[in-house]
């Protein structure tokens, strides 16, 4: 059983929208801050992950990279053990593999996530 499993990616035209989901299993989801990170095409090293957004345990704190602020919205439903990322006004630079990852336990630390906790990822391709 994969602890984190992302879905919702796809091919979309510039200006379009997608909603990504990440279902957690086998972990105390509500005790962890959660993050979305992405990997651009052609990039393979874990150090080249780009942090996109983070959210604290109860959803009261959200955080965004400058490149996505105002276009993306992170949220979570602890009753469903699910993390979401709403992607609006997509552009070609948003193309990549999107992953969710565990953050800090019982507190929120900005941009601090466990790279090795990522699920398989979901591909987002923005192209006309």
mmCIF file with all atom_site columns, C-alpha atoms in Angstrom:
data_model
loop_
_atom_site.group_PDB
_atom_site.id
_atom_site.type_symbol
_atom_site.label_atom_id
_atom_site.label_alt_id
_atom_site.label_comp_id
_atom_site.label_asym_id
_atom_site.label_entity_id
_atom_site.label_seq_id
_atom_site.pdbx_PDB_ins_code
_atom_site.Cartn_x
_atom_site.Cartn_y
_atom_site.Cartn_z
_atom_site.occupancy
_atom_site.B_iso_or_equiv
_atom_site.pdbx_formal_charge
_atom_site.auth_seq_id
_atom_site.auth_comp_id
_atom_site.auth_asym_id
_atom_site.auth_atom_id
_atom_site.pdbx_PDB_model_num
ATOM 1   C CA . UNK A 1 1   ? 0.000   0.000  0.000   1.00 0.00 ? 1   UNK A CA 1
ATOM 2   C CA . UNK A 1 2   ? 1.424   3.334  -1.078  1.00 0.00 ? 2   UNK A CA 1
ATOM 3   C CA . UNK A 1 3   ? 1.299   5.864  1.766   1.00 0.00 ? 3   UNK A CA 1
ATOM 4   C CA . UNK A 1 4   ? 0.706   8.772  -0.618  1.00 0.00 ? 4   UNK A CA 1
ATOM 5   C CA . UNK A 1 5   ? -1.006  8.502  -3.994  1.00 0.00 ? 5   UNK A CA 1
ATOM 6   C CA . UNK A 1 6   ? -1.489  11.459 -6.303  1.00 0.00 ? 6   UNK A CA 1
ATOM 7   C CA . UNK A 1 7   ? -4.063  11.783 -9.085  1.00 0.00 ? 7   UNK A CA 1
ATOM 8   C CA . UNK A 1 8   ? -5.835  14.346 -11.224 1.00 0.00 ? 8   UNK A CA 1
ATOM 9   C CA . UNK A 1 9   ? -3.131  15.343 -13.658 1.00 0.00 ? 9   UNK A CA 1
ATOM 10  C CA . UNK A 1 10  ? -3.606  15.541 -17.384 1.00 0.00 ? 10  UNK A CA 1
ATOM 11  C CA . UNK A 1 11  ? -3.154  17.527 -20.561 1.00 0.00 ? 11  UNK A CA 1
ATOM 12  C CA . UNK A 1 12  ? -4.621  21.009 -20.473 1.00 0.00 ? 12  UNK A CA 1
ATOM 13  C CA . UNK A 1 13  ? -4.404  24.105 -22.642 1.00 0.00 ? 13  UNK A CA 1
ATOM 14  C CA . UNK A 1 14  ? -2.781  27.301 -21.372 1.00 0.00 ? 14  UNK A CA 1
ATOM 15  C CA . UNK A 1 15  ? -5.225  29.125 -19.169 1.00 0.00 ? 15  UNK A CA 1
ATOM 16  C CA . UNK A 1 16  ? -6.929  25.916 -18.151 1.00 0.00 ? 16  UNK A CA 1
ATOM 17  C CA . UNK A 1 17  ? -7.465  24.326 -14.759 1.00 0.00 ? 17  UNK A CA 1
ATOM 18  C CA . UNK A 1 18  ? -6.895  21.041 -13.002 1.00 0.00 ? 18  UNK A CA 1
ATOM 19  C CA . UNK A 1 19  ? -7.520  19.705 -9.524  1.00 0.00 ? 19  UNK A CA 1
ATOM 20  C CA . UNK A 1 20  ? -4.940  17.371 -8.062  1.00 0.00 ? 20  UNK A CA 1
ATOM 21  C CA . UNK A 1 21  ? -5.642  14.998 -5.201  1.00 0.00 ? 21  UNK A CA 1
ATOM 22  C CA . UNK A 1 22  ? -3.378  13.081 -2.864  1.00 0.00 ? 22  UNK A CA 1
ATOM 23  C CA . UNK A 1 23  ? -4.807  10.291 -0.762  1.00 0.00 ? 23  UNK A CA 1
ATOM 24  C CA . UNK A 1 24  ? -2.851  9.233  2.301   1.00 0.00 ? 24  UNK A CA 1
ATOM 25  C CA . UNK A 1 25  ? -3.040  5.792  3.843   1.00 0.00 ? 25  UNK A CA 1
ATOM 26  C CA . UNK A 1 26  ? -1.302  4.126  6.743   1.00 0.00 ? 26  UNK A CA 1
ATOM 27  C CA . UNK A 1 27  ? -0.111  7.421  8.246   1.00 0.00 ? 27  UNK A CA 1
ATOM 28  C CA . UNK A 1 28  ? -1.709  9.791  10.793  1.00 0.00 ? 28  UNK A CA 1
ATOM 29  C CA . UNK A 1 29  ? -2.556  12.283 8.069   1.00 0.00 ? 29  UNK A CA 1
ATOM 30  C CA . UNK A 1 30  ? -3.985  14.973 10.334  1.00 0.00 ? 30  UNK A CA 1
ATOM 31  C CA . UNK A 1 31  ? -0.741  15.107 12.338  1.00 0.00 ? 31  UNK A CA 1
ATOM 32  C CA . UNK A 1 32  ? 1.370   16.092 9.353   1.00 0.00 ? 32  UNK A CA 1
ATOM 33  C CA . UNK A 1 33  ? 1.791   19.300 7.462   1.00 0.00 ? 33  UNK A CA 1
ATOM 34  C CA . UNK A 1 34  ? 1.621   18.503 3.776   1.00 0.00 ? 34  UNK A CA 1
ATOM 35  C CA . UNK A 1 35  ? 3.235   19.921 0.685   1.00 0.00 ? 35  UNK A CA 1
ATOM 36  C CA . UNK A 1 36  ? 3.024   19.813 -3.064  1.00 0.00 ? 36  UNK A CA 1
ATOM 37  C CA . UNK A 1 37  ? 6.254   19.753 -5.017  1.00 0.00 ? 37  UNK A CA 1
ATOM 38  C CA . UNK A 1 38  ? 6.928   19.369 -8.719  1.00 0.00 ? 38  UNK A CA 1
ATOM 39  C CA . UNK A 1 39  ? 9.640   18.210 -11.040 1.00 0.00 ? 39  UNK A CA 1
ATOM 40  C CA . UNK A 1 40  ? 10.146  19.842 -14.415 1.00 0.00 ? 40  UNK A CA 1
ATOM 41  C CA . UNK A 1 41  ? 10.566  17.751 -17.564 1.00 0.00 ? 41  UNK A CA 1
ATOM 42  C CA . UNK A 1 42  ? 14.052  16.364 -18.038 1.00 0.00 ? 42  UNK A CA 1
ATOM 43  C CA . UNK A 1 43  ? 14.949  16.774 -14.387 1.00 0.00 ? 43  UNK A CA 1
ATOM 44  C CA . UNK A 1 44  ? 15.710  13.600 -12.493 1.00 0.00 ? 44  UNK A CA 1
ATOM 45  C CA . UNK A 1 45  ? 17.574  14.529 -9.337  1.00 0.00 ? 45  UNK A CA 1
ATOM 46  C CA . UNK A 1 46  ? 15.719  14.769 -6.048  1.00 0.00 ? 46  UNK A CA 1
ATOM 47  C CA . UNK A 1 47  ? 17.521  18.035 -5.298  1.00 0.00 ? 47  UNK A CA 1
ATOM 48  C CA . UNK A 1 48  ? 15.838  19.576 -8.321  1.00 0.00 ? 48  UNK A CA 1
ATOM 49  C CA . UNK A 1 49  ? 12.354  19.313 -6.932  1.00 0.00 ? 49  UNK A CA 1
ATOM 50  C CA . UNK A 1 50  ? 10.526  22.618 -6.837  1.00 0.00 ? 50  UNK A CA 1
ATOM 51  C CA . UNK A 1 51  ? 8.425   23.310 -3.786  1.00 0.00 ? 51  UNK A CA 1
ATOM 52  C CA . UNK A 1 52  ? 4.997   24.557 -4.828  1.00 0.00 ? 52  UNK A CA 1
ATOM 53  C CA . UNK A 1 53  ? 2.758   24.861 -1.780  1.00 0.00 ? 53  UNK A CA 1
ATOM 54  C CA . UNK A 1 54  ? 2.343   23.801 1.829   1.00 0.00 ? 54  UNK A CA 1
ATOM 55  C CA . UNK A 1 55  ? -0.453  23.560 4.369   1.00 0.00 ? 55  UNK A CA 1
ATOM 56  C CA . UNK A 1 56  ? -0.443  23.015 8.094   1.00 0.00 ? 56  UNK A CA 1
ATOM 57  C CA . UNK A 1 57  ? -2.223  20.259 9.952   1.00 0.00 ? 57  UNK A CA 1
ATOM 58  C CA . UNK A 1 58  ? -5.662  21.888 10.245  1.00 0.00 ? 58  UNK A CA 1
ATOM 59  C CA . UNK A 1 59  ? -5.535  23.942 7.061   1.00 0.00 ? 59  UNK A CA 1
ATOM 60  C CA . UNK A 1 60  ? -5.316  27.324 8.763   1.00 0.00 ? 60  UNK A CA 1
ATOM 61  C CA . UNK A 1 61  ? -1.890  28.088 7.275   1.00 0.00 ? 61  UNK A CA 1
ATOM 62  C CA . UNK A 1 62  ? -1.218  27.904 3.552   1.00 0.00 ? 62  UNK A CA 1
ATOM 63  C CA . UNK A 1 63  ? 1.968   28.836 1.766   1.00 0.00 ? 63  UNK A CA 1
ATOM 64  C CA . UNK A 1 64  ? 2.830   29.234 -1.917  1.00 0.00 ? 64  UNK A CA 1
ATOM 65  C CA . UNK A 1 65  ? 5.800   29.663 -4.170  1.00 0.00 ? 65  UNK A CA 1
ATOM 66  C CA . UNK A 1 66  ? 5.859   33.076 -5.832  1.00 0.00 ? 66  UNK A CA 1
ATOM 67  C CA . UNK A 1 67  ? 5.435   31.428 -9.213  1.00 0.00 ? 67  UNK A CA 1
ATOM 68  C CA . UNK A 1 68  ? 2.025   29.975 -8.325  1.00 0.00 ? 68  UNK A CA 1
ATOM 69  C CA . UNK A 1 69  ? 0.618   32.369 -5.743  1.00 0.00 ? 69  UNK A CA 1
ATOM 70  C CA . UNK A 1 70  ? -2.777  33.640 -6.820  1.00 0.00 ? 70  UNK A CA 1
ATOM 71  C CA . UNK A 1 71  ? -3.250  30.784 -9.294  1.00 0.00 ? 71  UNK A CA 1
ATOM 72  C CA . UNK A 1 72  ? -2.990  27.641 -7.178  1.00 0.00 ? 72  UNK A CA 1
ATOM 73  C CA . UNK A 1 73  ? -4.923  26.786 -4.017  1.00 0.00 ? 73  UNK A CA 1
ATOM 74  C CA . UNK A 1 74  ? -3.950  24.089 -1.551  1.00 0.00 ? 74  UNK A CA 1
ATOM 75  C CA . UNK A 1 75  ? -6.471  22.504 0.787   1.00 0.00 ? 75  UNK A CA 1
ATOM 76  C CA . UNK A 1 76  ? -7.012  19.338 2.775   1.00 0.00 ? 76  UNK A CA 1
ATOM 77  C CA . UNK A 1 77  ? -9.815  17.187 4.118   1.00 0.00 ? 77  UNK A CA 1
ATOM 78  C CA . UNK A 1 78  ? -8.551  15.344 7.162   1.00 0.00 ? 78  UNK A CA 1
ATOM 79  C CA . UNK A 1 79  ? -11.732 13.271 7.400   1.00 0.00 ? 79  UNK A CA 1
ATOM 80  C CA . UNK A 1 80  ? -10.899 11.860 3.966   1.00 0.00 ? 80  UNK A CA 1
ATOM 81  C CA . UNK A 1 81  ? -7.115  11.766 4.451   1.00 0.00 ? 81  UNK A CA 1
ATOM 82  C CA . UNK A 1 82  ? -6.859  13.781 1.262   1.00 0.00 ? 82  UNK A CA 1
ATOM 83  C CA . UNK A 1 83  ? -4.776  16.734 0.141   1.00 0.00 ? 83  UNK A CA 1
ATOM 84  C CA . UNK A 1 84  ? -5.791  18.866 -2.833  1.00 0.00 ? 84  UNK A CA 1
ATOM 85  C CA . UNK A 1 85  ? -4.210  21.366 -5.178  1.00 0.00 ? 85  UNK A CA 1
ATOM 86  C CA . UNK A 1 86  ? -6.425  23.480 -7.412  1.00 0.00 ? 86  UNK A CA 1
ATOM 87  C CA . UNK A 1 87  ? -4.454  24.709 -10.405 1.00 0.00 ? 87  UNK A CA 1
ATOM 88  C CA . UNK A 1 88  ? -5.898  27.668 -12.331 1.00 0.00 ? 88  UNK A CA 1
ATOM 89  C CA . UNK A 1 89  ? -4.549  29.866 -15.116 1.00 0.00 ? 89  UNK A CA 1
ATOM 90  C CA . UNK A 1 90  ? -2.044  27.215 -16.046 1.00 0.00 ? 90  UNK A CA 1
ATOM 91  C CA . UNK A 1 91  ? 0.881   28.058 -18.285 1.00 0.00 ? 91  UNK A CA 1
ATOM 92  C CA . UNK A 1 92  ? 3.517   25.971 -20.022 1.00 0.00 ? 92  UNK A CA 1
ATOM 93  C CA . UNK A 1 93  ? 5.986   26.529 -17.197 1.00 0.00 ? 93  UNK A CA 1
ATOM 94  C CA . UNK A 1 94  ? 3.653   24.594 -14.899 1.00 0.00 ? 94  UNK A CA 1
ATOM 95  C CA . UNK A 1 95  ? 4.288   21.417 -16.871 1.00 0.00 ? 95  UNK A CA 1
ATOM 96  C CA . UNK A 1 96  ? 5.844   18.693 -14.781 1.00 0.00 ? 96  UNK A CA 1
ATOM 97  C CA . UNK A 1 97  ? 5.304   15.793 -12.448 1.00 0.00 ? 97  UNK A CA 1
ATOM 98  C CA . UNK A 1 98  ? 3.467   16.832 -9.305  1.00 0.00 ? 98  UNK A CA 1
ATOM 99  C CA . UNK A 1 99  ? 3.985   15.073 -6.001  1.00 0.00 ? 99  UNK A CA 1
ATOM 100 C CA . UNK A 1 100 ? 2.575   15.405 -2.542  1.00 0.00 ? 100 UNK A CA 1
ATOM 101 C CA . UNK A 1 101 ? 4.959   14.953 0.363   1.00 0.00 ? 101 UNK A CA 1
ATOM 102 C CA . UNK A 1 102 ? 4.787   14.823 4.125   1.00 0.00 ? 102 UNK A CA 1
ATOM 103 C CA . UNK A 1 103 ? 5.851   17.877 6.022   1.00 0.00 ? 103 UNK A CA 1
ATOM 104 C CA . UNK A 1 104 ? 6.607   18.349 9.676   1.00 0.00 ? 104 UNK A CA 1
ATOM 105 C CA . UNK A 1 105 ? 4.855   16.422 12.431  1.00 0.00 ? 105 UNK A CA 1
ATOM 106 C CA . UNK A 1 106 ? 2.402   18.387 14.613  1.00 0.00 ? 106 UNK A CA 1
ATOM 107 C CA . UNK A 1 107 ? 3.803   21.748 13.618  1.00 0.00 ? 107 UNK A CA 1
ATOM 108 C CA . UNK A 1 108 ? 4.242   23.708 10.424  1.00 0.00 ? 108 UNK A CA 1
ATOM 109 C CA . UNK A 1 109 ? 7.671   24.514 9.063   1.00 0.00 ? 109 UNK A CA 1
ATOM 110 C CA . UNK A 1 110 ? 7.609   26.396 5.774   1.00 0.00 ? 110 UNK A CA 1
ATOM 111 C CA . UNK A 1 111 ? 8.953   24.508 2.769   1.00 0.00 ? 111 UNK A CA 1
ATOM 112 C CA . UNK A 1 112 ? 10.161  21.638 4.930   1.00 0.00 ? 112 UNK A CA 1
ATOM 113 C CA . UNK A 1 113 ? 9.129   18.311 3.461   1.00 0.00 ? 113 UNK A CA 1
ATOM 114 C CA . UNK A 1 114 ? 10.335  14.758 3.211   1.00 0.00 ? 114 UNK A CA 1
ATOM 115 C CA . UNK A 1 115 ? 11.364  14.189 -0.405  1.00 0.00 ? 115 UNK A CA 1
ATOM 116 C CA . UNK A 1 116 ? 11.375  10.438 0.070   1.00 0.00 ? 116 UNK A CA 1
ATOM 117 C CA . UNK A 1 117 ? 7.740   10.361 1.204   1.00 0.00 ? 117 UNK A CA 1
ATOM 118 C CA . UNK A 1 118 ? 6.463   11.304 -2.248  1.00 0.00 ? 118 UNK A CA 1
ATOM 119 C CA . UNK A 1 119 ? 4.001   9.123  -4.028  1.00 0.00 ? 119 UNK A CA 1
ATOM 120 C CA . UNK A 1 120 ? 4.321   8.061  -7.683  1.00 0.00 ? 120 UNK A CA 1
ATOM 121 C CA . UNK A 1 121 ? 3.227   11.522 -8.822  1.00 0.00 ? 121 UNK A CA 1
ATOM 122 C CA . UNK A 1 122 ? 0.735   12.781 -11.366 1.00 0.00 ? 122 UNK A CA 1
ATOM 123 C CA . UNK A 1 123 ? 1.756   14.355 -14.665 1.00 0.00 ? 123 UNK A CA 1
ATOM 124 C CA . UNK A 1 124 ? 0.540   17.840 -15.576 1.00 0.00 ? 124 UNK A CA 1
ATOM 125 C CA . UNK A 1 125 ? 1.135   18.917 -19.159 1.00 0.00 ? 125 UNK A CA 1
ATOM 126 C CA . UNK A 1 126 ? 0.177   22.394 -20.300 1.00 0.00 ? 126 UNK A CA 1
ATOM 127 C CA . UNK A 1 127 ? 0.252   22.693 -24.059 1.00 0.00 ? 127 UNK A CA 1
ATOM 128 C CA . UNK A 1 128 ? -1.781  24.143 -26.891 1.00 0.00 ? 128 UNK A CA 1
#
